[in-house]
Coordinates of C-alpha atoms in Angstrom, one line a residue:
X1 CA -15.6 5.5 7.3
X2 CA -18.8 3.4 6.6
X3 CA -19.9 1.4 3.6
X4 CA -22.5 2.6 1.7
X5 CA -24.9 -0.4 0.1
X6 CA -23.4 -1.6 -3.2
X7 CA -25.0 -0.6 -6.2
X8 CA -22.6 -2.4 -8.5
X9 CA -22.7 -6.7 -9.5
X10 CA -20.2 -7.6 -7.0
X11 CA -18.5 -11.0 -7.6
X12 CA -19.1 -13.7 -4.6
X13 CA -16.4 -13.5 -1.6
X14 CA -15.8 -17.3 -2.4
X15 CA -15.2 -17.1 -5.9
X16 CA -12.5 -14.5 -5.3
X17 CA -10.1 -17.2 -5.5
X18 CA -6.4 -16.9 -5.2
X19 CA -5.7 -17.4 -8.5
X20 CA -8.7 -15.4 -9.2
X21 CA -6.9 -12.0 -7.6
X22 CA -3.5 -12.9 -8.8
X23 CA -4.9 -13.4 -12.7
X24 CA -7.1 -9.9 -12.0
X25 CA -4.4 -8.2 -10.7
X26 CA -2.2 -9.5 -13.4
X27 CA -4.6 -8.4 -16.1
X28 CA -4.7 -4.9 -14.3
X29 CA -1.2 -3.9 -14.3
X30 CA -1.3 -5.0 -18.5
X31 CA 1.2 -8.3 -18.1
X32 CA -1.5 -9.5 -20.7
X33 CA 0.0 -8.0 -23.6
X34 CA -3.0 -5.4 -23.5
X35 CA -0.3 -2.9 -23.1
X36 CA 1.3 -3.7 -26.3
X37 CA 1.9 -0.5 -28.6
X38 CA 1.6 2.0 -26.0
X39 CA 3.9 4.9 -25.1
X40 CA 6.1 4.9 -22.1
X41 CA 3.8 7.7 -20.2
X42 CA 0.7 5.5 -21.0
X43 CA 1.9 2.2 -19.5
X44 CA 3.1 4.0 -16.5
X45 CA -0.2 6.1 -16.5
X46 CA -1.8 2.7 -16.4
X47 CA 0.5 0.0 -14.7
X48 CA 1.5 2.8 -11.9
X49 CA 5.0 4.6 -11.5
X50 CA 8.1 2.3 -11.4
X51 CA 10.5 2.2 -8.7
X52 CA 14.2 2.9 -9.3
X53 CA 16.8 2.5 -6.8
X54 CA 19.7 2.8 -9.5
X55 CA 18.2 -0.6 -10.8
X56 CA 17.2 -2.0 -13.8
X57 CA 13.4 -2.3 -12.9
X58 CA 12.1 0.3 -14.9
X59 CA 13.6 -0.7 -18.5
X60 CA 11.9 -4.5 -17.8
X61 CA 9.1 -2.5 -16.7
X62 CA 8.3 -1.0 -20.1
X63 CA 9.8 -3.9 -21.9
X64 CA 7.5 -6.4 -20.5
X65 CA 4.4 -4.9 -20.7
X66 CA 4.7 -2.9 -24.1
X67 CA 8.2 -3.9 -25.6
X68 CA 9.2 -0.6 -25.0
X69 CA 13.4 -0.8 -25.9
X70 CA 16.4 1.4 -24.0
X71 CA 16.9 3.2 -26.3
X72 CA 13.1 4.3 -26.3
X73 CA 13.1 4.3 -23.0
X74 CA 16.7 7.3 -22.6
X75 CA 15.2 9.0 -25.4
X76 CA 11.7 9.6 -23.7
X77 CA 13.7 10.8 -20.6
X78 CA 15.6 13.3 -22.3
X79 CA 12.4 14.6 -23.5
X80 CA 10.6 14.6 -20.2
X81 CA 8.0 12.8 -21.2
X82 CA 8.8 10.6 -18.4
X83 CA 10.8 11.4 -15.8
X84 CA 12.9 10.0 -11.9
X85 CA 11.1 12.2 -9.2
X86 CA 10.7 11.5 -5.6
X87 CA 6.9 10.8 -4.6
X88 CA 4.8 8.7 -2.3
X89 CA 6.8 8.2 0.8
X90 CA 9.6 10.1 -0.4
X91 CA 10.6 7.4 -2.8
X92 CA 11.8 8.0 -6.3
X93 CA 9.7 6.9 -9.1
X94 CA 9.6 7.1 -13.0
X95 CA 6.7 8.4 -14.0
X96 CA 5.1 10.5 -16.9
X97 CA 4.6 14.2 -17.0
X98 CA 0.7 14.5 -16.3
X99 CA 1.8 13.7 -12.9
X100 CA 4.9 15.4 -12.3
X101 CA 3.3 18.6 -10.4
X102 CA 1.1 17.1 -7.7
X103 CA 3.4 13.1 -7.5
X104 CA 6.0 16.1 -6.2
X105 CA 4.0 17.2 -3.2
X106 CA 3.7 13.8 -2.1
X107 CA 7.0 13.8 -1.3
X108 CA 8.8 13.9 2.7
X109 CA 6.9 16.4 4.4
X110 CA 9.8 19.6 5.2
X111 CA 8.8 20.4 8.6
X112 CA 10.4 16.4 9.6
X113 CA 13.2 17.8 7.4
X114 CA 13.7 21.4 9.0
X115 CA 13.3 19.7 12.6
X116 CA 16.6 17.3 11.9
X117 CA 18.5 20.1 10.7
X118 CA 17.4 22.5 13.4
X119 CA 18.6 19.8 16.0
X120 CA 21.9 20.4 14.1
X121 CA 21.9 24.1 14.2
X122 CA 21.0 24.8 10.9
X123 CA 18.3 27.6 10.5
X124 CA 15.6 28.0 7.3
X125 CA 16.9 30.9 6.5
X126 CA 20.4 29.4 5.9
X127 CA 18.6 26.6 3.6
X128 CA 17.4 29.2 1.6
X129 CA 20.2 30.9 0.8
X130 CA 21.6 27.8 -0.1
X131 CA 18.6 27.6 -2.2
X132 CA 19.5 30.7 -4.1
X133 CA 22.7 29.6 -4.9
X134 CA 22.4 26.7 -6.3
X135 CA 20.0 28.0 -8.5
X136 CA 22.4 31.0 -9.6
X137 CA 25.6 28.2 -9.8
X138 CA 23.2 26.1 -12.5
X139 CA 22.0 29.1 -14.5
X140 CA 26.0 30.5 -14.6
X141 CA 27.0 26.9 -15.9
X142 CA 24.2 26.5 -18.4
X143 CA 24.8 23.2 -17.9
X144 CA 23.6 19.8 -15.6
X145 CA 26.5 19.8 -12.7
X146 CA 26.8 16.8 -10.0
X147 CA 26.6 17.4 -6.0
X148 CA 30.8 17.3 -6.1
X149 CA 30.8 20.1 -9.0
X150 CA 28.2 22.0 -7.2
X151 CA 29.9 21.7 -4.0
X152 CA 33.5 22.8 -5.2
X153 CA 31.8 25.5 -7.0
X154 CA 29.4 26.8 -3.8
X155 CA 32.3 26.5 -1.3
X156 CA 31.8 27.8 2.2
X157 CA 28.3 28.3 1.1
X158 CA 27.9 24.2 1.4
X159 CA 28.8 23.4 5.2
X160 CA 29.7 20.5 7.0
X161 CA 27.4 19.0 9.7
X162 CA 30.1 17.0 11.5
X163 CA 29.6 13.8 13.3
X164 CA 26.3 14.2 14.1
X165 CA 25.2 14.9 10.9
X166 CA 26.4 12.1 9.4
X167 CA 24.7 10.1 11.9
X168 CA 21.7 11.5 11.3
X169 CA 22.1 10.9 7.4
X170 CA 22.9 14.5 6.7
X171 CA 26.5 14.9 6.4
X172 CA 26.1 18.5 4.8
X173 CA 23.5 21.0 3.8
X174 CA 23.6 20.6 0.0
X175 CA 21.6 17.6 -0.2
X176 CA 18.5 19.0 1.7
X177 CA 18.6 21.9 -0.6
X178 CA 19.1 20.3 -3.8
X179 CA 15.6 18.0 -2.3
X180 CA 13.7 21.5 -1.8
X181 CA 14.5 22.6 -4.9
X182 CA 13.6 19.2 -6.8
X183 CA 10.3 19.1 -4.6
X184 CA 9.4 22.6 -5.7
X185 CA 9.6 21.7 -9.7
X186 CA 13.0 24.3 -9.2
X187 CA 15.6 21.7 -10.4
X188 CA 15.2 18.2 -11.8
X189 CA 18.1 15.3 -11.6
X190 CA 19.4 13.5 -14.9
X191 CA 20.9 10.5 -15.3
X192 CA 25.1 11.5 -15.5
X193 CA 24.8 8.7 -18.3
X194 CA 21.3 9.0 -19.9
X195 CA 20.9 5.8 -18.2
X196 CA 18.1 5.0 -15.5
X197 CA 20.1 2.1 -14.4
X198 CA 22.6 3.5 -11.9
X199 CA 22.8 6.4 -9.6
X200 CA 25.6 9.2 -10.7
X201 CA 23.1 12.3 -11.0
X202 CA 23.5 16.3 -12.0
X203 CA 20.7 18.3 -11.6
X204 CA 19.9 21.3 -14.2
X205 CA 17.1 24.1 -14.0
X206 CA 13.4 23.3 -14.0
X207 CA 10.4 25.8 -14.2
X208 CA 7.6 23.4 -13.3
X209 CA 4.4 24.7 -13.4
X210 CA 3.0 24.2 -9.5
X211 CA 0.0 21.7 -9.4
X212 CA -3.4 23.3 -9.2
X213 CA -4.8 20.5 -6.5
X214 CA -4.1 21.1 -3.3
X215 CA -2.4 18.3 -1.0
X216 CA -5.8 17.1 0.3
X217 CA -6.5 16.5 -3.8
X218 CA -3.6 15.5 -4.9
X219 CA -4.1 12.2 -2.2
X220 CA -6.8 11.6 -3.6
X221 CA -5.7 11.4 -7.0
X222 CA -2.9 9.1 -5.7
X223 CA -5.5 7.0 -4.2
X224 CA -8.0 6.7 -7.0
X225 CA -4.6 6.0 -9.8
X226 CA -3.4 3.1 -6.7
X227 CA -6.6 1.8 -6.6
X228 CA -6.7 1.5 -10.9
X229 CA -3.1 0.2 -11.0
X230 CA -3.7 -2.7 -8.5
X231 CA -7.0 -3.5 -9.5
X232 CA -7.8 -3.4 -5.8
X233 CA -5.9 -3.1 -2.0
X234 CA -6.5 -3.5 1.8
X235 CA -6.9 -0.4 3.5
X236 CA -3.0 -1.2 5.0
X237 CA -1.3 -2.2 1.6
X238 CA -2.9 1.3 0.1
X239 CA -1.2 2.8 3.4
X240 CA 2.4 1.1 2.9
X241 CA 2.6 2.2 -0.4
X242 CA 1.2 6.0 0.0
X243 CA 2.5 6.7 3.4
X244 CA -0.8 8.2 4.3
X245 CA -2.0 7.9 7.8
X246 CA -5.0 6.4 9.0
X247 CA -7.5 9.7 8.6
X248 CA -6.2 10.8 5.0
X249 CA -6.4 7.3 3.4
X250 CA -10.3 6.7 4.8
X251 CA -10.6 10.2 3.4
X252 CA -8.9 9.6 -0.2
X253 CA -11.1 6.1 -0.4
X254 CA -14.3 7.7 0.4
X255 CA -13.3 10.9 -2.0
X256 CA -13.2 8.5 -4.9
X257 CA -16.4 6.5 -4.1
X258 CA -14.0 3.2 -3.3
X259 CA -15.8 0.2 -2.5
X260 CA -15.3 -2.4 0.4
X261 CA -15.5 -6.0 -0.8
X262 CA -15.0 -8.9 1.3
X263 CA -13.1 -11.9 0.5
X264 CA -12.3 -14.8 1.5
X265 CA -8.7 -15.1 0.3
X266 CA -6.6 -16.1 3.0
X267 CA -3.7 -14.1 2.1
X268 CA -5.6 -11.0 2.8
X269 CA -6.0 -12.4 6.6
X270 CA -9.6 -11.1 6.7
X271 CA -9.2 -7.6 5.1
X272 CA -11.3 -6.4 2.7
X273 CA -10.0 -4.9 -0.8
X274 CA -11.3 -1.2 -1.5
X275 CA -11.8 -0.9 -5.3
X276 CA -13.1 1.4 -7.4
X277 CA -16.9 0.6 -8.4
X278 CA -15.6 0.3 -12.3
X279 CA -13.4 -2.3 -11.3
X280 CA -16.2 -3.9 -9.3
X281 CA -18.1 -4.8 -12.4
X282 CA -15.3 -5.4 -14.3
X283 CA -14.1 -8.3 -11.8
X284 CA -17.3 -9.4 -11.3
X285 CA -17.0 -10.7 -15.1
X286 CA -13.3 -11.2 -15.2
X287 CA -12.1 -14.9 -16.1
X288 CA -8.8 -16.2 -15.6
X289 CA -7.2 -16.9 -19.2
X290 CA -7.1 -20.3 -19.8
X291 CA -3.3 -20.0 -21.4
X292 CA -0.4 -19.3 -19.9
X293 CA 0.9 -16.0 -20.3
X294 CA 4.9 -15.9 -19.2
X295 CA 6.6 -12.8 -18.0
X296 CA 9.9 -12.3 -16.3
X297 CA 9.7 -9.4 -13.7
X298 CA 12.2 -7.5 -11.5
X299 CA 11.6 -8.1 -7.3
X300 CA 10.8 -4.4 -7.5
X301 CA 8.1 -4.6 -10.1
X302 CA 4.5 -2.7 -9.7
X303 CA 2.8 -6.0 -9.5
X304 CA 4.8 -7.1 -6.6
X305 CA 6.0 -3.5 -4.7
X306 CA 2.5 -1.4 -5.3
X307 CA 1.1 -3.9 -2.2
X308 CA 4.4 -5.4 -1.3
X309 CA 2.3 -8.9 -1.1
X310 CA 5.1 -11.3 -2.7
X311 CA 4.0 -14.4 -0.6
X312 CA 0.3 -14.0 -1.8
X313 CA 1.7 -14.8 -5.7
X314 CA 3.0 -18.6 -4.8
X315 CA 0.8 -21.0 -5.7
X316 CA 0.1 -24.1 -3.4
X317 CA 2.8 -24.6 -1.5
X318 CA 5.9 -22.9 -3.9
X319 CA 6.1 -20.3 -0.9
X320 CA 7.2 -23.1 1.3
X321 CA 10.6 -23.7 -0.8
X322 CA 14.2 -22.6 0.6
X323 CA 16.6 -21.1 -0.9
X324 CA 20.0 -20.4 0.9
X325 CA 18.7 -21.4 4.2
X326 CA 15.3 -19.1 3.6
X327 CA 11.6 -19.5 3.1
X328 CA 10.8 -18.3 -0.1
X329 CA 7.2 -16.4 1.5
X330 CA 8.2 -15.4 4.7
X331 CA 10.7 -13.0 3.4
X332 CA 9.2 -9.2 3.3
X333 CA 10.9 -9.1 -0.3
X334 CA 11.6 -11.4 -2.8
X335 CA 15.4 -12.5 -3.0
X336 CA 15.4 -13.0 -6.4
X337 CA 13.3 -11.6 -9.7
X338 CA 10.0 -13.5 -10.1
X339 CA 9.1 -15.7 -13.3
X340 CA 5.5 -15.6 -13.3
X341 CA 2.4 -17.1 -15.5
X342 CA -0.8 -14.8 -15.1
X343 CA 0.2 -13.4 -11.6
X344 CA 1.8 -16.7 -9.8
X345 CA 5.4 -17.0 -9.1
X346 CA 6.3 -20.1 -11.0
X347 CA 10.3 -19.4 -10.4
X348 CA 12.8 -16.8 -9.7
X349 CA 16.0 -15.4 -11.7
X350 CA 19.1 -13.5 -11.6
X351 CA 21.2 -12.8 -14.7
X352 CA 24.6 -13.7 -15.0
X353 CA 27.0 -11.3 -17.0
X354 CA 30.0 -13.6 -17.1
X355 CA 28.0 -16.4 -18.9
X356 CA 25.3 -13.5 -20.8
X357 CA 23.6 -15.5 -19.4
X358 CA 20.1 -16.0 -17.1
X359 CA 20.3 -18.5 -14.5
X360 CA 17.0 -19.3 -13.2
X361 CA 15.1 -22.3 -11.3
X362 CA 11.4 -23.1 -12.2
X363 CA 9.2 -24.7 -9.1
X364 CA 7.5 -27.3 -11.6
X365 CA 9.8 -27.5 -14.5
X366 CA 9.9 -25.6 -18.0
X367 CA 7.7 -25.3 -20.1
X368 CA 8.3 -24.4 -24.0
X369 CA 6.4 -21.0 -23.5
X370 CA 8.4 -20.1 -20.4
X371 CA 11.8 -21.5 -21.9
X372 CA 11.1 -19.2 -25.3
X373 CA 10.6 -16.2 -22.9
X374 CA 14.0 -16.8 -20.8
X375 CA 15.6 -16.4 -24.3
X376 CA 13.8 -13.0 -25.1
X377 CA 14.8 -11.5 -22.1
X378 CA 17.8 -12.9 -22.2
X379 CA 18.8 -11.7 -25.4
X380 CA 17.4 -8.4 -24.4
X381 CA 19.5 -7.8 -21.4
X382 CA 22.7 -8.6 -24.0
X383 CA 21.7 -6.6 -26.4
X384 CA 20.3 -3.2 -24.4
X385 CA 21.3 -3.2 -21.1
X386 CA 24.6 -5.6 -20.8
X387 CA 23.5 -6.5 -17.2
X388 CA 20.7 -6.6 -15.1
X389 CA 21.1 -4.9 -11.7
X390 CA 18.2 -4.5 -9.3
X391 CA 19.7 -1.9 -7.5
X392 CA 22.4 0.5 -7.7
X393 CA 24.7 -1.0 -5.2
X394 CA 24.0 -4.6 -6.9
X395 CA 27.1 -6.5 -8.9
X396 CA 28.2 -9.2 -10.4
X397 CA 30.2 -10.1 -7.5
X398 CA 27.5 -9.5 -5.0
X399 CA 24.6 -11.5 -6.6
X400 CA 26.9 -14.5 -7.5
X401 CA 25.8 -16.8 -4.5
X402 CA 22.5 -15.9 -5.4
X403 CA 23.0 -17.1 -9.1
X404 CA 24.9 -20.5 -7.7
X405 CA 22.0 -21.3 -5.6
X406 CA 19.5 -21.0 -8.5
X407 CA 22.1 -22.9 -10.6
X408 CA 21.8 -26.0 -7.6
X409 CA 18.3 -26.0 -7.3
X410 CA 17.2 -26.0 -11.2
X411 CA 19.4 -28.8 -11.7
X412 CA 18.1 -30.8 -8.4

């Protein structure tokens, strides 16, 4: 792919700061409170899709950026305005319904899919008969049923892979069906609960309308909405999180007119970020507000996960810290939910149910704006969610080391 000449005001590689980015990117995904009043479709329309996992991440999503409550939150589920759908890479996202169609297509390609269960002895034919009977099981019901209910209700129908199977992640055939059905707009999954914040599913009929773009298209469209949620990404980041190859991404950037502009941030290791030439000019007269603006994220938040670049929000040497024997920036993840100020990671929490309570240690100390936020989130984890899991396997129990060591280090 080659550059054509810039036609927009580009901003000066060495005033790309790393505050600069961080603020910009910030700004971008609307932690500035330029969110505020919108619908949960529009801040996910404009932030980008939130990941899941059974966790708490999408409620603080919404929260955060628009005060958007639960309760909101279940009730715009139910109405599918917004909805959990596998995507990008094959991972599950919320996101609103002017994307459901074509986010679907992005989804694990079937032919890796057929391949594993053809190693296995399991033909496409077999699949979709399986297919047809799920489909005739939910219309008898008239009612959401869970894998267990399908499977006592489908019978033989549902068999057993053995061993092997389970090695290779596919213990029986029902799964992959119920995914070819979801990927196909044939079925959807709802929360057992209402809730987004755990994993006990049923799935019910759909009749999605198929997308009119075609897969070539429809990476594009990913592309140019990555591009506007992130306010700007290296060729590889834009790869991590759309599992494109090599080819398709150059092809997506140049389909949207995406612009190469080199910088000088160190945390990009030399690569240039591809933006779109709106966000050019907008950049180019972007300043970083001069008051702090205070948000508490989860780990799995669009700012950090759309580019998966945690150690690029420390400032000065924060990065460097330990916590339980392990450097806070050389982890591919962050161990703990970020407390940021304008896109820098200025401490990390976790909440504690026992004590309602969020236990949290701050790099530099608090301040009163980032004390009065604690309490908000606080006090909104008590009153809507009860507990604030990042994923669906995470406890109490199993995040209570994590809690002690913040505990140690915010008194030390």
């Amino acid at each position: 792919m080659t550059s054509e000449p810039l036609t927009v005001e580009t901003p000066p590689a060495g005033t790309l700061t790393a505050e600069r980015l961080r603020a910009w990117a910030w700004h971008r995904q609307g932690l500035d409170g330029s969110l505020a009043g919108q619908s949960s479709a529009e801040v996910l329309a404009s932030a980008g899709w939130a990941r899941s996992l059974g966790g708490a991440n999408p409620y603080l999503t919404l929260f955060a950026r628009a005060g958007i409550r639960r309760e909101q939150v279940d009730a715009d589920v139910r109405a599918l305005r917004i909805s959990e759908l596998p995507s990008a890479r094959g991972c599950t996202y919320i996101l609103g319904a002017e994307d459901f169609a074509w986010a679907l297509m992005l989804g694990k390609d079937s032919a890796e899919v057929f391949k594993v269960l053809g190693r296995l002895g399991v033909d496409r034919g077999e699949l979709t008969l399986l297919e047809e009977q799920v489909l005739h099981a939910l219309a008898e019901a008239g009612r959401p049923l869970d894998p267990k209910q399908l499977k006592d209700e489908l019978g033989d129908s549902v068999r057993s892979l053995g061993e092997e199977g389970k090695r290779q992640g596919v213990s029986t055939t029902l799964p992959t069906a119920l995914g070819l059905l979801q990927r196909d707009g044939r079925i959807r999954r709802v929360p057992a609960n209402g809730r987004l914040d755990q994993q006990r599913y049923a799935y019910t009929l759909w009749d999605l309308p198929p997308s009119p773009l075609g897969i070539d298209a429809a990476r594009t469209e990913l592309i140019r909405k990555y591009l506007g949620w992130t306010g700007g990404a290296t060729l590889r980041q834009s790869q991590w999180f759309s599992g494109f190859t090599v080819a398709q991404s150059k092809a997506a950037l140049a389909a949207v007119g995406a612009v190469e502009l080199p910088t000088v941030h160190p945390a990009v290791k030399g690569e240039a970020l591809w933006m779109l030439p709106e966000d050019v000019e907008r950049l180019a007269a972007f300043e970083v507000p001069a008051v702090e603006q205070i948000q508490l994220l989860a780990g799995t938040d669009s700012l950090v996960m759309q580019r998966r670049n945690a150690a690029d929000l420390f400032g000065d040497r924060d990065g460097d810290a330990e916590l339980l024997g392990a450097t806070l920036a050389q982890q591919a993840d962050l161990p703990d939910h970020p407390i940021l100020d304008r896109g820098r990671i200025i401490g990390l929490w976790q909440y504690d149910p026992e004590g309602q309570r969020i236990a949290h240690w701050l790099f530099a100390g608090p301040t009163p704006g980032v004390l009065q936020r604690i309490d908000e989130v606080e006090s909104w984890i008590r009153a809507d969610l009860g507990d604030f899991r990042a994923f669906s396997l995470d406890s109490p129990a199993s995040r209570q080391e994590r809690i002690d060591a913040l505990d140690a280090a915010n008194a030390s």
